[in-house]
Short mmCIF file of C-alpha atoms and ligand atoms in Angstrom, two decimals:
data_model
loop_
_atom_site.label_atom_id
_atom_site.label_comp_id
_atom_site.label_asym_id
_atom_site.label_seq_id
_atom_site.Cartn_x
_atom_site.Cartn_y
_atom_site.Cartn_z
CA MET O 486 168.52 163.01 123.48
CA ARG O 487 171.74 164.88 124.22
CA VAL O 488 173.61 166.25 121.46
CA PHE O 489 177.00 167.57 121.36
CA SER O 490 179.12 169.01 118.45
CA GLY O 491 181.88 171.31 117.84
CA ILE O 492 183.72 173.65 115.46
CA ARG O 493 187.17 174.99 115.53
CA PRO O 494 187.77 178.86 115.70
CA THR O 495 190.04 178.80 112.70
CA GLY O 496 188.41 181.71 110.69
CA GLU O 497 185.17 182.27 108.89
CA LEU O 498 182.77 179.27 108.92
CA HIS O 499 182.04 178.03 104.86
CA ILE O 500 179.05 176.49 103.45
CA GLY O 501 180.65 172.84 103.90
CA ASN O 502 180.48 173.58 107.85
CA TYR O 503 176.82 174.64 107.44
CA LEU O 504 175.71 171.91 105.06
CA GLY O 505 177.69 169.23 106.84
CA ALA O 506 177.16 170.15 110.32
CA ILE O 507 175.45 173.30 111.43
CA LYS O 508 172.25 172.91 109.40
CA GLN O 509 171.80 169.45 111.27
CA TRP O 510 172.40 171.06 114.40
CA ILE O 511 169.61 173.69 113.81
CA GLU O 512 167.05 170.83 113.18
CA LEU O 513 168.17 168.96 116.17
CA GLN O 514 167.96 172.01 118.82
CA LYS O 515 164.10 171.70 118.06
CA ASN O 516 163.62 168.44 120.05
CA ASN O 517 166.80 167.61 121.82
CA GLU O 518 169.14 168.94 124.35
CA CYS O 519 171.95 170.51 122.50
CA ILE O 520 175.28 171.53 123.49
CA PHE O 521 177.69 173.34 120.91
CA CYS O 522 181.37 174.20 121.57
CA ILE O 523 183.98 176.17 120.18
CA VAL O 524 186.90 174.16 120.20
CA ASP O 525 189.98 176.47 120.71
CA LEU O 526 192.10 173.72 122.09
CA HIS O 527 191.74 171.80 118.91
CA ALA O 528 192.33 174.95 117.13
CA ILE O 529 196.00 175.22 118.33
CA THR O 530 197.21 171.86 117.28
CA THR O 531 197.79 173.52 113.71
CA PRO O 532 199.69 176.72 113.15
CA PHE O 533 197.78 179.88 114.73
CA ASP O 534 198.29 183.34 115.82
CA PRO O 535 197.04 184.17 119.38
CA ALA O 536 195.59 187.48 118.73
CA LYS O 537 193.62 186.08 115.60
CA LEU O 538 192.20 183.30 117.97
CA GLN O 539 190.63 185.44 120.43
CA LYS O 540 189.08 187.18 117.44
CA ASN O 541 187.87 184.08 115.87
CA ILE O 542 186.22 182.70 119.01
CA PHE O 543 184.11 185.73 119.12
CA GLU O 544 183.51 185.29 115.36
CA VAL O 545 182.25 181.65 115.66
CA ALA O 546 180.10 182.70 118.35
CA THR O 547 178.36 185.21 116.42
CA ALA O 548 178.44 183.06 113.42
CA TYR O 549 176.63 180.39 115.34
CA LEU O 550 173.72 182.78 116.55
CA ALA O 551 173.65 184.38 113.04
CA VAL O 552 172.79 181.00 111.27
CA GLY O 553 169.86 180.19 113.68
CA LEU O 554 171.20 178.59 116.74
CA ASP O 555 169.05 179.64 119.59
CA PRO O 556 170.58 180.18 122.90
CA GLU O 557 167.37 179.46 124.49
CA LYS O 558 167.22 175.89 123.21
CA CYS O 559 170.91 175.15 123.40
CA ILE O 560 174.26 175.75 125.22
CA PHE O 561 177.13 177.36 123.65
CA PHE O 562 180.47 177.58 125.36
CA ILE O 563 184.25 177.75 124.92
CA GLN O 564 186.11 174.47 125.55
CA SER O 565 189.18 176.08 127.07
CA GLN O 566 187.09 177.57 129.88
CA ILE O 567 186.18 174.20 131.26
CA LYS O 568 189.37 172.47 132.23
CA GLU O 569 187.58 169.18 132.64
CA HIS O 570 188.24 168.90 128.86
CA SER O 571 191.78 168.50 129.07
CA GLU O 572 192.00 166.49 132.32
CA LEU O 573 189.48 163.91 130.89
CA ALA O 574 191.63 163.90 127.45
CA TRP O 575 194.74 163.03 129.58
CA LEU O 576 193.13 160.16 131.29
CA LEU O 577 191.64 158.74 128.23
CA GLY O 578 195.20 158.79 126.91
CA THR O 579 196.23 156.49 129.27
CA ILE O 580 193.86 153.86 128.19
CA THR O 581 194.29 154.26 124.49
CA PRO O 582 196.54 152.36 122.39
CA LEU O 583 199.07 154.57 120.31
CA GLY O 584 198.38 152.76 117.16
CA GLU O 585 194.69 153.76 117.13
CA LEU O 586 195.70 157.41 117.19
CA GLN O 587 198.41 156.90 114.53
CA ARG O 588 196.01 155.36 112.31
CA MET O 589 193.53 158.29 112.21
CA THR O 590 193.25 159.96 108.67
CA GLN O 591 193.07 163.43 110.04
CA PHE O 592 196.22 162.99 111.78
CA LYS O 593 198.11 161.64 108.67
CA GLU O 594 196.80 164.31 106.48
CA LYS O 595 197.60 167.05 108.92
CA ALA O 596 200.99 165.57 109.60
CA LYS O 597 201.46 165.46 105.79
CA LYS O 598 200.47 169.20 105.31
CA HIS O 599 202.31 170.57 108.06
CA PRO O 600 205.53 168.18 108.49
CA GLU O 601 207.21 171.12 110.30
CA TYR O 602 204.56 171.10 112.92
CA ILE O 603 203.78 167.49 113.79
CA ASN O 604 203.14 168.28 117.62
CA ALA O 605 201.87 165.84 119.95
CA GLY O 606 198.58 167.65 120.16
CA LEU O 607 197.76 166.66 116.76
CA LEU O 608 198.08 162.91 117.42
CA ASN O 609 196.32 163.54 120.82
CA TYR O 610 193.39 165.33 119.12
CA PRO O 611 190.91 162.56 119.10
CA LEU O 612 191.32 162.06 122.90
CA LEU O 613 190.29 165.79 123.41
CA MET O 614 187.42 165.11 121.09
CA ALA O 615 186.36 161.97 122.92
CA ALA O 616 186.72 163.90 126.23
CA ASP O 617 184.51 166.89 124.69
CA ILE O 618 181.81 164.16 123.92
CA LEU O 619 181.92 161.84 126.92
CA LEU O 620 181.90 164.36 129.41
CA TYR O 621 178.30 165.32 128.47
CA GLN O 622 176.88 161.78 128.30
CA THR O 623 175.96 162.36 124.71
CA ASP O 624 173.72 160.42 122.60
CA LEU O 625 174.15 162.02 119.25
CA VAL O 626 177.20 163.70 117.65
CA PRO O 627 176.14 165.40 114.31
CA VAL O 628 179.20 166.05 112.17
CA GLY O 629 180.59 165.93 108.62
CA LYS O 630 182.01 162.83 107.11
CA ASP O 631 185.62 163.78 108.03
CA GLN O 632 184.92 163.43 111.63
CA GLN O 633 183.09 160.27 111.48
CA GLN O 634 186.24 158.23 112.35
CA HIS O 635 186.85 160.25 115.34
CA VAL O 636 183.38 159.72 116.71
CA GLU O 637 183.97 155.76 116.06
CA LEU O 638 186.94 155.84 118.21
CA THR O 639 185.24 157.65 120.74
CA ARG O 640 182.77 154.83 120.91
CA GLU O 641 185.67 152.37 121.38
CA ILE O 642 187.35 154.50 123.93
CA ALA O 643 183.94 154.62 126.16
CA ARG O 644 183.40 150.77 125.79
CA HIS O 645 186.96 150.11 126.91
CA PHE O 646 186.75 152.54 129.87
CA ASN O 647 183.38 151.04 130.65
CA GLY O 648 185.00 147.67 130.46
CA LYS O 649 187.79 148.34 132.75
CA PHE O 650 186.61 150.70 135.39
CA GLY O 651 182.57 150.06 135.30
CA LYS O 652 179.92 152.10 133.23
CA VAL O 653 180.57 155.86 133.38
CA PHE O 654 180.12 157.05 129.75
CA LYS O 655 177.36 156.41 127.05
CA GLU O 656 178.43 155.42 123.77
CA PRO O 657 177.64 158.06 121.40
CA LYS O 658 176.35 157.72 117.72
CA VAL O 659 177.56 159.51 114.78
CA ILE O 660 174.83 161.47 112.68
CA LEU O 661 175.89 162.28 109.28
CA PRO O 662 173.63 164.43 106.65
CA LYS O 663 171.95 162.37 104.20
CA VAL O 664 173.31 164.77 101.42
CA GLY O 665 176.29 167.16 101.83
CA GLU O 666 178.53 165.12 104.36
CA LYS O 667 181.43 166.25 101.97
CA ILE O 668 181.19 169.64 100.42
CA MET O 669 184.13 169.70 97.96
CA SER O 670 186.58 172.85 97.16
CA LEU O 671 185.16 174.91 94.23
CA GLN O 672 188.81 174.76 92.91
CA ASN O 673 189.66 171.20 93.54
CA PRO O 674 186.50 169.15 93.63
CA LYS O 675 188.45 165.81 94.74
CA LYS O 676 189.27 167.58 97.93
CA LYS O 677 187.05 168.79 100.63
CA MET O 678 185.97 172.48 100.91
CA SER O 679 188.07 173.84 103.68
CA LYS O 680 189.09 177.15 105.30
CA THR O 681 192.71 176.34 106.13
CA ASP O 682 193.58 175.18 102.34
CA GLY O 683 195.59 177.33 100.33
CA ASP O 684 193.16 178.41 97.81
CA LEU O 685 190.60 180.73 99.42
CA ARG O 686 188.64 180.77 95.97
CA GLY O 687 187.48 177.25 96.63
CA CYS O 688 185.75 178.11 99.77
CA ILE O 689 182.42 180.08 100.09
CA ASP O 690 182.36 181.66 103.45
CA LEU O 691 178.86 182.05 105.00
CA PHE O 692 179.23 185.53 105.10
CA ASP O 693 180.72 186.34 101.97
CA THR O 694 179.70 189.35 100.00
CA PRO O 695 177.15 188.79 96.80
CA GLU O 696 180.35 189.97 94.73
CA GLU O 697 182.54 187.38 96.45
CA ILE O 698 180.00 184.62 96.12
CA GLN O 699 179.43 185.45 92.29
CA LYS O 700 183.17 185.46 91.38
CA LYS O 701 183.89 182.34 93.36
CA ILE O 702 181.02 180.59 92.00
CA MET O 703 181.62 181.67 88.26
CA SER O 704 185.43 180.55 88.55
CA ALA O 705 184.67 177.08 89.95
CA VAL O 706 186.48 174.43 88.23
CA THR O 707 184.18 172.25 85.95
CA ASP O 708 184.61 169.04 84.09
CA THR O 709 185.17 168.12 80.59
CA GLY O 710 181.80 167.63 78.46
CA LYS O 711 178.86 169.94 78.41
CA ALA O 712 176.10 167.82 80.24
CA ILE O 713 174.87 168.85 83.37
CA ILE O 714 174.33 165.42 85.31
CA TYR O 715 175.30 164.09 88.90
CA ASP O 716 178.17 161.67 88.84
CA PRO O 717 180.68 162.38 91.31
CA GLN O 718 183.22 159.97 89.67
CA LYS O 719 183.29 161.44 86.23
CA LYS O 720 182.33 164.83 86.83
CA PRO O 721 183.05 165.91 90.46
CA GLY O 722 182.91 169.87 89.75
CA ILE O 723 179.26 169.65 88.18
CA SER O 724 178.43 167.22 91.06
CA ASN O 725 179.39 169.35 93.75
CA LEU O 726 177.77 172.32 92.24
CA LEU O 727 174.57 170.43 91.95
CA THR O 728 174.71 169.11 95.63
CA ILE O 729 175.31 172.74 96.87
CA TYR O 730 172.18 174.05 94.49
CA SER O 731 169.99 171.14 95.81
CA LEU O 732 170.66 171.74 99.56
CA PHE O 733 170.21 175.57 99.23
CA SER O 734 167.08 175.59 97.00
CA GLY O 735 165.32 172.47 98.38
CA LYS O 736 164.91 170.99 94.84
CA THR O 737 166.21 167.60 94.36
CA ILE O 738 169.31 166.63 92.10
CA LYS O 739 166.92 164.89 89.76
CA GLU O 740 164.83 168.23 89.39
CA LEU O 741 168.01 170.04 88.80
CA GLU O 742 169.27 167.72 86.17
CA LYS O 743 166.04 168.29 84.24
CA LYS O 744 165.84 172.05 84.80
CA PHE O 745 169.29 172.19 83.30
CA LYS O 746 169.17 169.96 80.56
CA ASN O 747 170.63 171.27 77.39
CA ARG O 748 171.91 174.33 79.35
CA GLY O 749 175.41 175.03 79.94
CA TYR O 750 177.71 175.32 82.84
CA ALA O 751 177.64 179.12 82.86
CA GLU O 752 173.86 179.03 83.20
CA LEU O 753 173.97 176.79 86.09
CA LYS O 754 176.61 178.83 87.65
CA LYS O 755 174.71 181.85 87.46
CA SER O 756 171.59 180.40 88.73
CA LEU O 757 173.59 178.92 91.61
CA ALA O 758 175.24 182.10 92.56
CA VAL O 759 171.67 183.84 92.67
CA ILE O 760 170.65 181.08 94.90
CA LEU O 761 173.41 181.33 97.15
CA ILE O 762 173.50 185.03 97.57
CA ASN O 763 169.91 184.87 98.49
CA SER O 764 170.00 182.17 101.11
CA LEU O 765 173.02 183.52 102.72
CA GLU O 766 171.81 187.21 102.86
CA PRO O 767 169.77 186.92 105.99
CA PHE O 768 173.06 185.26 107.69
CA ARG O 769 175.02 188.18 106.63
CA ARG O 770 172.67 190.86 107.99
CA LYS O 771 172.09 188.96 111.30
CA LYS O 772 175.85 188.57 111.67
CA LYS O 773 176.35 192.35 111.17
CA GLU O 774 173.85 193.20 113.84
CA LEU O 775 175.41 190.69 116.20
CA SER O 776 178.96 192.15 115.63
CA PHE O 777 177.62 195.29 117.57
CA ARG O 778 176.38 193.28 120.66
CA GLU O 779 179.70 191.96 121.79
CA VAL O 780 178.27 192.14 125.59
CA TYR O 781 175.31 190.14 124.54
CA VAL O 782 177.43 187.42 122.74
CA LYS O 783 179.66 187.16 125.81
CA GLU O 784 176.82 186.82 128.37
CA ILE O 785 175.56 183.71 126.29
CA LEU O 786 178.94 181.97 126.51
CA LYS O 787 179.17 182.71 129.99
CA LYS O 788 175.77 181.43 130.76
CA GLY O 789 176.70 178.33 128.77
CA ARG O 790 179.82 177.78 130.35
CA GLY O 791 177.95 177.63 133.75
CA ARG O 792 175.48 175.21 132.38
CA ALA O 793 178.02 173.04 130.97
CA GLU O 794 180.56 173.16 133.80
CA THR O 795 178.04 171.62 136.03
CA VAL O 796 177.55 168.45 133.76
CA ALA O 797 181.37 168.29 133.18
CA GLN O 798 182.23 168.30 136.75
CA SER O 799 179.73 165.52 137.65
CA THR O 800 181.13 163.29 135.07
CA MET O 801 184.64 164.05 136.07
CA GLN O 802 183.98 163.16 139.51
CA GLU O 803 182.47 159.86 138.58
CA VAL O 804 185.58 159.26 136.33
CA ARG O 805 187.93 160.27 139.31
CA LYS O 806 186.32 157.97 141.74
CA ARG O 807 186.26 154.93 139.46
CA MET O 808 190.09 155.16 138.33
CA GLY O 809 190.96 155.50 142.16
CA LEU O 810 192.16 159.01 142.07
CA GLN O 811 191.88 161.57 144.73
CA GLN O 812 188.65 163.52 145.09
P1 AMP B 2278 185.99 172.18 111.27
O1 AMP B 2278 185.87 173.34 110.39
O2 AMP B 2278 187.07 171.24 110.69
O3 AMP B 2278 185.94 172.44 112.54
O4 AMP B 2278 184.63 171.27 111.20
C1 AMP B 2278 183.43 171.54 111.66
C2 AMP B 2278 182.29 170.93 111.28
O5 AMP B 2278 182.23 170.90 109.93
C3 AMP B 2278 182.59 169.32 111.60
O6 AMP B 2278 181.47 168.40 111.64
C4 AMP B 2278 183.08 168.67 110.00
O7 AMP B 2278 183.08 167.58 109.86
C5 AMP B 2278 182.27 169.92 109.15
N1 AMP B 2278 182.70 170.07 107.73
C6 AMP B 2278 184.04 170.59 107.60
N2 AMP B 2278 184.38 170.89 106.24
C7 AMP B 2278 183.36 170.14 105.57
C8 AMP B 2278 182.89 169.90 104.20
N3 AMP B 2278 183.79 170.43 103.32
N4 AMP B 2278 181.68 169.30 103.92
C9 AMP B 2278 181.07 168.85 104.89
N5 AMP B 2278 181.16 168.97 106.24
C10 AMP B 2278 182.40 169.68 106.79
N1 LIG B 2279 187.20 167.83 115.39
C1 LIG B 2279 186.04 168.51 114.99
C2 LIG B 2279 186.38 169.27 113.56
O1 LIG B 2279 187.23 169.41 113.34
C3 LIG B 2279 185.66 169.59 116.11
C4 LIG B 2279 185.27 168.99 117.24
C5 LIG B 2279 186.10 168.94 118.29
C6 LIG B 2279 184.02 168.16 117.49
N2 LIG B 2279 185.37 168.54 119.42
C7 LIG B 2279 184.11 167.93 118.97
C8 LIG B 2279 182.90 167.68 116.72
C9 LIG B 2279 183.32 166.91 119.67
C10 LIG B 2279 182.06 166.90 117.42
C11 LIG B 2279 182.13 166.62 118.90
O2 LIG B 2279 185.44 169.45 112.81
#
């Protein structure tokens, strides 16, 4: 199967990205043809600093490698280096009803969050994402829950295009993790964990120091009452901590409820901090090693670009032909 996914280079990766998306990628790379993209053109739809963007692109590439994506097994590249992404996004825009883009939850949320920055790129974001996916004849798109709607729209766009111009695109399927499709903020467990959110204490970066992890976990917002039980409606804070604990420790939530029965929130948090510090330590070490190997990382991105470009160009040629554009 061909697998495609992407991450915006908007700062450090956090455990939500890891549990919602990257952990699945690491599994999938074993038996599939995987392509992972650093989507810088998506990152510029919200306020950004050009100098920081450059740095973040390199950061995301090293982060991918540090957490276990293997350049021998998958292709990594930077979206803006392959111009077919923007080209196809434009063409897909001409067959997509405006209303489909306006009804996207992410557009509505981001427009609300940045009322001074509602640019057309933000509205067209799902077209570029559809182009990313469709250029590579993708079968599977592993993402977190928040991106499901965009992948569904991509399927519709593919179907629409194929119906109008003849079959060119595969209809991709979304894959969500069974648990961890939406990790919540530690400070506001009703909102998803996000690096672009105001309160940084709500978000654990994959490369946080042990002290930072300890501090963030111990100050995580909990719920009224004392019982440690999984109930996302009534106990969103504790349920989120249990989910994170379960995913990093391999223990089921039931086992954890039993382990922490009659023990307080502080004990759960202390124990979770230890689990997280130990689980993330190898990532931090590897990332540090890689930070001195810029040439190596750049070489991987260059190779990835070459391999991805061949596929993208071949799909684009077919698209242009079908749409009656000049070759
Ligand atoms: P982003 O950082 O928004 O580019 O997201 C990259 C990937 O991580 C996407 O597949 C998202 O669905 C996933 N993701 C982001 N935040 C979370 C979260 N809090 N919980 C689960 N998955 C997430
Ligand atoms: N929009 C995705 C996000 O914010 C990132 C992304 C861009 C993506 N292109 C993609 C994910 C293609 C999967 C496939 O998380």
